[in-house]
Amino acid sequence: MKGVKGAINSRWSMSDDNGDSIDDLNCVSLEVSGRSQVLLWRPIAKAWEELENRQQGRFRRIMQMWCQGHKLTQEMFNGNEGRSPVCNVMLQAFKAFKIRIYGFVINIDNIRSFIVIDMDLAKKQDKADQGILKRAYTRLDEMSKKRKK
């Protein structure tokens, strides 16, 4: 996909249960394996590009393992970063190098899809930054509202 370093072309022309396509959701594909994928929301593509190649590589491997259904350790993935206040959707995070990549899971044409909506590149502690979590919840709620229209 144009403009996002490391984005790949998806194997599917997909839409979610609301009929939204990947383009409608403003996403590009980062990893696809089996019946799962990880999508990057385009407005945060610059943050992804700020990661070093080795960091991107490590996250891609973790994302690939997630897509393949492997059990991820707590050092790689947090399946419960809380729920967004409006749409009550669970926020989750891929983790490596004290960096967190936040997103949520939806079903797009029976493809389990993790949509990355925020990143914390400056993490210096194990606990999540509450300001970034709040921003991620807001983005998740905004995206959910748009999908329901």
PDB file of N, CA and C in Angstrom, residues 7-64:
ATOM      1  N   ALA A   7       3.913  -1.854   4.646  1.00  0.00           N
ATOM      2  CA  ALA A   7       2.537  -2.328   4.468  1.00  0.00           C
ATOM      3  C   ALA A   7       2.517  -3.352   3.344  1.00  0.00           C
ATOM      4  N   ILE A   8       1.602  -4.274   3.429  1.00  0.00           N
ATOM      5  CA  ILE A   8       1.488  -5.304   2.409  1.00  0.00           C
ATOM      6  C   ILE A   8       0.106  -5.240   1.783  1.00  0.00           C
ATOM      7  N   ASN A   9      -0.006  -5.813   0.606  1.00  0.00           N
ATOM      8  CA  ASN A   9      -1.321  -5.898  -0.025  1.00  0.00           C
ATOM      9  C   ASN A   9      -2.081  -7.055   0.602  1.00  0.00           C
ATOM     10  N   SER A  10      -3.302  -6.810   0.974  1.00  0.00           N
ATOM     11  CA  SER A  10      -4.135  -7.854   1.552  1.00  0.00           C
ATOM     12  C   SER A  10      -4.537  -8.837   0.464  1.00  0.00           C
ATOM     13  N   ARG A  11      -4.727 -10.079   0.859  1.00  0.00           N
ATOM     14  CA  ARG A  11      -5.168 -11.098  -0.084  1.00  0.00           C
ATOM     15  C   ARG A  11      -6.653 -10.992  -0.388  1.00  0.00           C
ATOM     16  N   TRP A  12      -7.367 -10.252   0.408  1.00  0.00           N
ATOM     17  CA  TRP A  12      -8.818 -10.208   0.274  1.00  0.00           C
ATOM     18  C   TRP A  12      -9.298  -8.790   0.025  1.00  0.00           C
ATOM     19  N   SER A  13     -10.417  -8.692  -0.661  1.00  0.00           N
ATOM     20  CA  SER A  13     -11.160  -7.441  -0.722  1.00  0.00           C
ATOM     21  C   SER A  13     -12.237  -7.592   0.332  1.00  0.00           C
ATOM     22  N   MET A  14     -12.024  -6.980   1.480  1.00  0.00           N
ATOM     23  CA  MET A  14     -12.865  -7.293   2.624  1.00  0.00           C
ATOM     24  C   MET A  14     -13.758  -6.153   3.042  1.00  0.00           C
ATOM     25  N   SER A  15     -14.836  -6.542   3.696  1.00  0.00           N
ATOM     26  CA  SER A  15     -15.698  -5.587   4.376  1.00  0.00           C
ATOM     27  C   SER A  15     -16.084  -6.211   5.707  1.00  0.00           C
ATOM     28  N   ASP A  16     -16.366  -5.348   6.688  1.00  0.00           N
ATOM     29  CA  ASP A  16     -16.745  -5.871   8.002  1.00  0.00           C
ATOM     30  C   ASP A  16     -18.243  -6.141   8.033  1.00  0.00           C
ATOM     31  N   ASP A  17     -18.733  -6.523   9.203  1.00  0.00           N
ATOM     32  CA  ASP A  17     -20.152  -6.853   9.343  1.00  0.00           C
ATOM     33  C   ASP A  17     -21.058  -5.671   9.011  1.00  0.00           C
ATOM     34  N   ASN A  18     -20.525  -4.455   9.058  1.00  0.00           N
ATOM     35  CA  ASN A  18     -21.292  -3.257   8.708  1.00  0.00           C
ATOM     36  C   ASN A  18     -21.131  -2.895   7.238  1.00  0.00           C
ATOM     37  N   GLY A  19     -20.356  -3.678   6.500  1.00  0.00           N
ATOM     38  CA  GLY A  19     -20.142  -3.395   5.092  1.00  0.00           C
ATOM     39  C   GLY A  19     -18.968  -2.474   4.815  1.00  0.00           C
ATOM     40  N   ASP A  20     -18.209  -2.098   5.862  1.00  0.00           N
ATOM     41  CA  ASP A  20     -17.039  -1.243   5.666  1.00  0.00           C
ATOM     42  C   ASP A  20     -15.886  -2.071   5.109  1.00  0.00           C
ATOM     43  N   SER A  21     -15.176  -1.527   4.124  1.00  0.00           N
ATOM     44  CA  SER A  21     -13.997  -2.201   3.592  1.00  0.00           C
ATOM     45  C   SER A  21     -12.762  -1.699   4.337  1.00  0.00           C
ATOM     46  N   ILE A  22     -11.630  -2.337   4.066  1.00  0.00           N
ATOM     47  CA  ILE A  22     -10.377  -1.890   4.680  1.00  0.00           C
ATOM     48  C   ILE A  22     -10.128  -0.428   4.326  1.00  0.00           C
ATOM     49  N   ASP A  23     -10.397  -0.055   3.074  1.00  0.00           N
ATOM     50  CA  ASP A  23     -10.213   1.343   2.672  1.00  0.00           C
ATOM     51  C   ASP A  23     -11.188   2.261   3.400  1.00  0.00           C
ATOM     52  N   ASP A  24     -12.441   1.820   3.562  1.00  0.00           N
ATOM     53  CA  ASP A  24     -13.424   2.622   4.300  1.00  0.00           C
ATOM     54  C   ASP A  24     -12.984   2.840   5.738  1.00  0.00           C
ATOM     55  N   LEU A  25     -12.332   1.831   6.314  1.00  0.00           N
ATOM     56  CA  LEU A  25     -11.824   1.939   7.683  1.00  0.00           C
ATOM     57  C   LEU A  25     -10.524   2.734   7.738  1.00  0.00           C
ATOM     58  N   ASN A  26     -10.004   3.120   6.564  1.00  0.00           N
ATOM     59  CA  ASN A  26      -8.777   3.910   6.444  1.00  0.00           C
ATOM     60  C   ASN A  26      -7.575   3.141   6.994  1.00  0.00           C
ATOM     61  N   CYS A  27      -7.465   1.878   6.583  1.00  0.00           N
ATOM     62  CA  CYS A  27      -6.408   1.001   7.083  1.00  0.00           C
ATOM     63  C   CYS A  27      -5.581   0.418   5.943  1.00  0.00           C
ATOM     64  N   VAL A  28      -4.371  -0.012   6.294  1.00  0.00           N
ATOM     65  CA  VAL A  28      -3.521  -0.808   5.415  1.00  0.00           C
ATOM     66  C   VAL A  28      -3.159  -2.081   6.176  1.00  0.00           C
ATOM     67  N   SER A  29      -2.804  -3.098   5.445  1.00  0.00           N
ATOM     68  CA  SER A  29      -2.495  -4.391   6.040  1.00  0.00           C
ATOM     69  C   SER A  29      -1.019  -4.479   6.425  1.00  0.00           C
ATOM     70  N   LEU A  30      -0.751  -4.920   7.661  1.00  0.00           N
ATOM     71  CA  LEU A  30       0.624  -5.148   8.118  1.00  0.00           C
ATOM     72  C   LEU A  30       1.001  -6.621   8.066  1.00  0.00           C
ATOM     73  N   GLU A  31       0.110  -7.486   8.506  1.00  0.00           N
ATOM     74  CA  GLU A  31       0.365  -8.930   8.526  1.00  0.00           C
ATOM     75  C   GLU A  31      -0.910  -9.676   8.187  1.00  0.00           C
ATOM     76  N   VAL A  32      -0.762 -10.741   7.424  1.00  0.00           N
ATOM     77  CA  VAL A  32      -1.877 -11.613   7.079  1.00  0.00           C
ATOM     78  C   VAL A  32      -1.377 -13.047   7.167  1.00  0.00           C
ATOM     79  N   SER A  33      -2.113 -13.881   7.870  1.00  0.00           N
ATOM     80  CA  SER A  33      -1.766 -15.298   7.943  1.00  0.00           C
ATOM     81  C   SER A  33      -3.028 -16.083   8.268  1.00  0.00           C
ATOM     82  N   GLY A  34      -3.294 -17.104   7.479  1.00  0.00           N
ATOM     83  CA  GLY A  34      -4.490 -17.907   7.710  1.00  0.00           C
ATOM     84  C   GLY A  34      -5.734 -17.052   7.589  1.00  0.00           C
ATOM     85  N   ARG A  35      -6.598 -17.130   8.590  1.00  0.00           N
ATOM     86  CA  ARG A  35      -7.852 -16.367   8.597  1.00  0.00           C
ATOM     87  C   ARG A  35      -7.784 -15.208   9.577  1.00  0.00           C
ATOM     88  N   SER A  36      -6.587 -14.637   9.739  1.00  0.00           N
ATOM     89  CA  SER A  36      -6.385 -13.488  10.630  1.00  0.00           C
ATOM     90  C   SER A  36      -5.473 -12.478   9.957  1.00  0.00           C
ATOM     91  N   GLN A  37      -5.594 -11.238  10.408  1.00  0.00           N
ATOM     92  CA  GLN A  37      -4.743 -10.180   9.865  1.00  0.00           C
ATOM     93  C   GLN A  37      -4.589  -9.070  10.892  1.00  0.00           C
ATOM     94  N   VAL A  38      -3.540  -8.262  10.690  1.00  0.00           N
ATOM     95  CA  VAL A  38      -3.331  -7.054  11.489  1.00  0.00           C
ATOM     96  C   VAL A  38      -3.344  -5.885  10.517  1.00  0.00           C
ATOM     97  N   LEU A  39      -4.214  -4.905  10.800  1.00  0.00           N
ATOM     98  CA  LEU A  39      -4.356  -3.715   9.967  1.00  0.00           C
ATOM     99  C   LEU A  39      -3.860  -2.498  10.727  1.00  0.00           C
ATOM    100  N   LEU A  40      -3.279  -1.545  10.012  1.00  0.00           N
ATOM    101  CA  LEU A  40      -2.789  -0.294  10.593  1.00  0.00           C
ATOM    102  C   LEU A  40      -3.691   0.841  10.129  1.00  0.00           C
ATOM    103  N   TRP A  41      -4.223   1.586  11.085  1.00  0.00           N
ATOM    104  CA  TRP A  41      -5.042   2.757  10.777  1.00  0.00           C
ATOM    105  C   TRP A  41      -4.114   3.825  10.199  1.00  0.00           C
ATOM    106  N   ARG A  42      -4.393   4.293   8.991  1.00  0.00           N
ATOM    107  CA  ARG A  42      -3.490   5.198   8.274  1.00  0.00           C
ATOM    108  C   ARG A  42      -3.077   6.458   9.047  1.00  0.00           C
ATOM    109  N   PRO A  43      -3.965   7.086   9.833  1.00  0.00           N
ATOM    110  CA  PRO A  43      -3.531   8.295  10.543  1.00  0.00           C
ATOM    111  C   PRO A  43      -2.371   8.084  11.521  1.00  0.00           C
ATOM    112  N   ILE A  44      -2.066   6.848  11.886  1.00  0.00           N
ATOM    113  CA  ILE A  44      -0.914   6.640  12.772  1.00  0.00           C
ATOM    114  C   ILE A  44       0.253   5.964  12.052  1.00  0.00           C
ATOM    115  N   ALA A  45       0.199   5.937  10.730  1.00  0.00           N
ATOM    116  CA  ALA A  45       1.261   5.300   9.949  1.00  0.00           C
ATOM    117  C   ALA A  45       2.628   5.917  10.229  1.00  0.00           C
ATOM    118  N   LYS A  46       2.661   7.223  10.475  1.00  0.00           N
ATOM    119  CA  LYS A  46       3.942   7.886  10.744  1.00  0.00           C
ATOM    120  C   LYS A  46       4.603   7.300  11.996  1.00  0.00           C
ATOM    121  N   ALA A  47       3.808   6.999  13.012  1.00  0.00           N
ATOM    122  CA  ALA A  47       4.356   6.397  14.236  1.00  0.00           C
ATOM    123  C   ALA A  47       4.968   5.031  13.924  1.00  0.00           C
ATOM    124  N   TRP A  48       4.305   4.232  13.087  1.00  0.00           N
ATOM    125  CA  TRP A  48       4.850   2.930  12.688  1.00  0.00           C
ATOM    126  C   TRP A  48       6.186   3.114  11.974  1.00  0.00           C
ATOM    127  N   GLU A  49       6.246   4.105  11.098  1.00  0.00           N
ATOM    128  CA  GLU A  49       7.466   4.353  10.331  1.00  0.00           C
ATOM    129  C   GLU A  49       8.614   4.849  11.200  1.00  0.00           C
ATOM    130  N   GLU A  50       8.304   5.413  12.375  1.00  0.00           N
ATOM    131  CA  GLU A  50       9.348   5.868  13.292  1.00  0.00           C
ATOM    132  C   GLU A  50      10.060   4.710  13.990  1.00  0.00           C
ATOM    133  N   LEU A  51       9.447   3.542  13.980  1.00  0.00           N
ATOM    134  CA  LEU A  51      10.098   2.381  14.584  1.00  0.00           C
ATOM    135  C   LEU A  51      11.326   1.989  13.767  1.00  0.00           C
ATOM    136  N   GLU A  52      12.370   1.556  14.457  1.00  0.00           N
ATOM    137  CA  GLU A  52      13.558   1.048  13.775  1.00  0.00           C
ATOM    138  C   GLU A  52      13.189  -0.248  13.059  1.00  0.00           C
ATOM    139  N   ASN A  53      13.982  -0.621  12.054  1.00  0.00           N
ATOM    140  CA  ASN A  53      13.703  -1.845  11.297  1.00  0.00           C
ATOM    141  C   ASN A  53      13.638  -3.070  12.201  1.00  0.00           C
ATOM    142  N   ARG A  54      14.538  -3.173  13.184  1.00  0.00           N
ATOM    143  CA  ARG A  54      14.539  -4.336  14.076  1.00  0.00           C
ATOM    144  C   ARG A  54      13.285  -4.350  14.947  1.00  0.00           C
ATOM    145  N   GLN A  55      12.802  -3.156  15.335  1.00  0.00           N
ATOM    146  CA  GLN A  55      11.572  -3.080  16.126  1.00  0.00           C
ATOM    147  C   GLN A  55      10.372  -3.498  15.276  1.00  0.00           C
ATOM    148  N   GLN A  56      10.317  -2.977  14.047  1.00  0.00           N
ATOM    149  CA  GLN A  56       9.234  -3.383  13.146  1.00  0.00           C
ATOM    150  C   GLN A  56       9.267  -4.887  12.920  1.00  0.00           C
ATOM    151  N   GLY A  57      10.467  -5.417  12.724  1.00  0.00           N
ATOM    152  CA  GLY A  57      10.611  -6.856  12.501  1.00  0.00           C
ATOM    153  C   GLY A  57      10.107  -7.673  13.675  1.00  0.00           C
ATOM    154  N   ARG A  58      10.454  -7.254  14.884  1.00  0.00           N
ATOM    155  CA  ARG A  58       9.998  -7.968  16.081  1.00  0.00           C
ATOM    156  C   ARG A  58       8.471  -7.899  16.198  1.00  0.00           C
ATOM    157  N   PHE A  59       7.904  -6.714  15.991  1.00  0.00           N
ATOM    158  CA  PHE A  59       6.445  -6.589  16.059  1.00  0.00           C
ATOM    159  C   PHE A  59       5.763  -7.409  14.968  1.00  0.00           C
ATOM    160  N   ARG A  60       6.333  -7.430  13.779  1.00  0.00           N
ATOM    161  CA  ARG A  60       5.753  -8.226  12.694  1.00  0.00           C
ATOM    162  C   ARG A  60       5.733  -9.713  13.067  1.00  0.00           C
ATOM    163  N   ARG A  61       6.808 -10.166  13.707  1.00  0.00           N
ATOM    164  CA  ARG A  61       6.857 -11.577  14.119  1.00  0.00           C
ATOM    165  C   ARG A  61       5.779 -11.859  15.169  1.00  0.00           C
ATOM    166  N   ILE A  62       5.625 -10.963  16.134  1.00  0.00           N
ATOM    167  CA  ILE A  62       4.584 -11.133  17.155  1.00  0.00           C
ATOM    168  C   ILE A  62       3.201 -11.114  16.500  1.00  0.00           C
ATOM    169  N   MET A  63       2.993 -10.174  15.562  1.00  0.00           N
ATOM    170  CA  MET A  63       1.707 -10.085  14.864  1.00  0.00           C
ATOM    171  C   MET A  63       1.444 -11.351  14.049  1.00  0.00           C
ATOM    172  N   GLN A  64       2.485 -11.860  13.418  1.00  0.00           N
ATOM    173  CA  GLN A  64       2.349 -13.091  12.638  1.00  0.00           C
ATOM    174  C   GLN A  64       1.948 -14.255  13.551  1.00  0.00           C
TER     175      GLN A  64
END
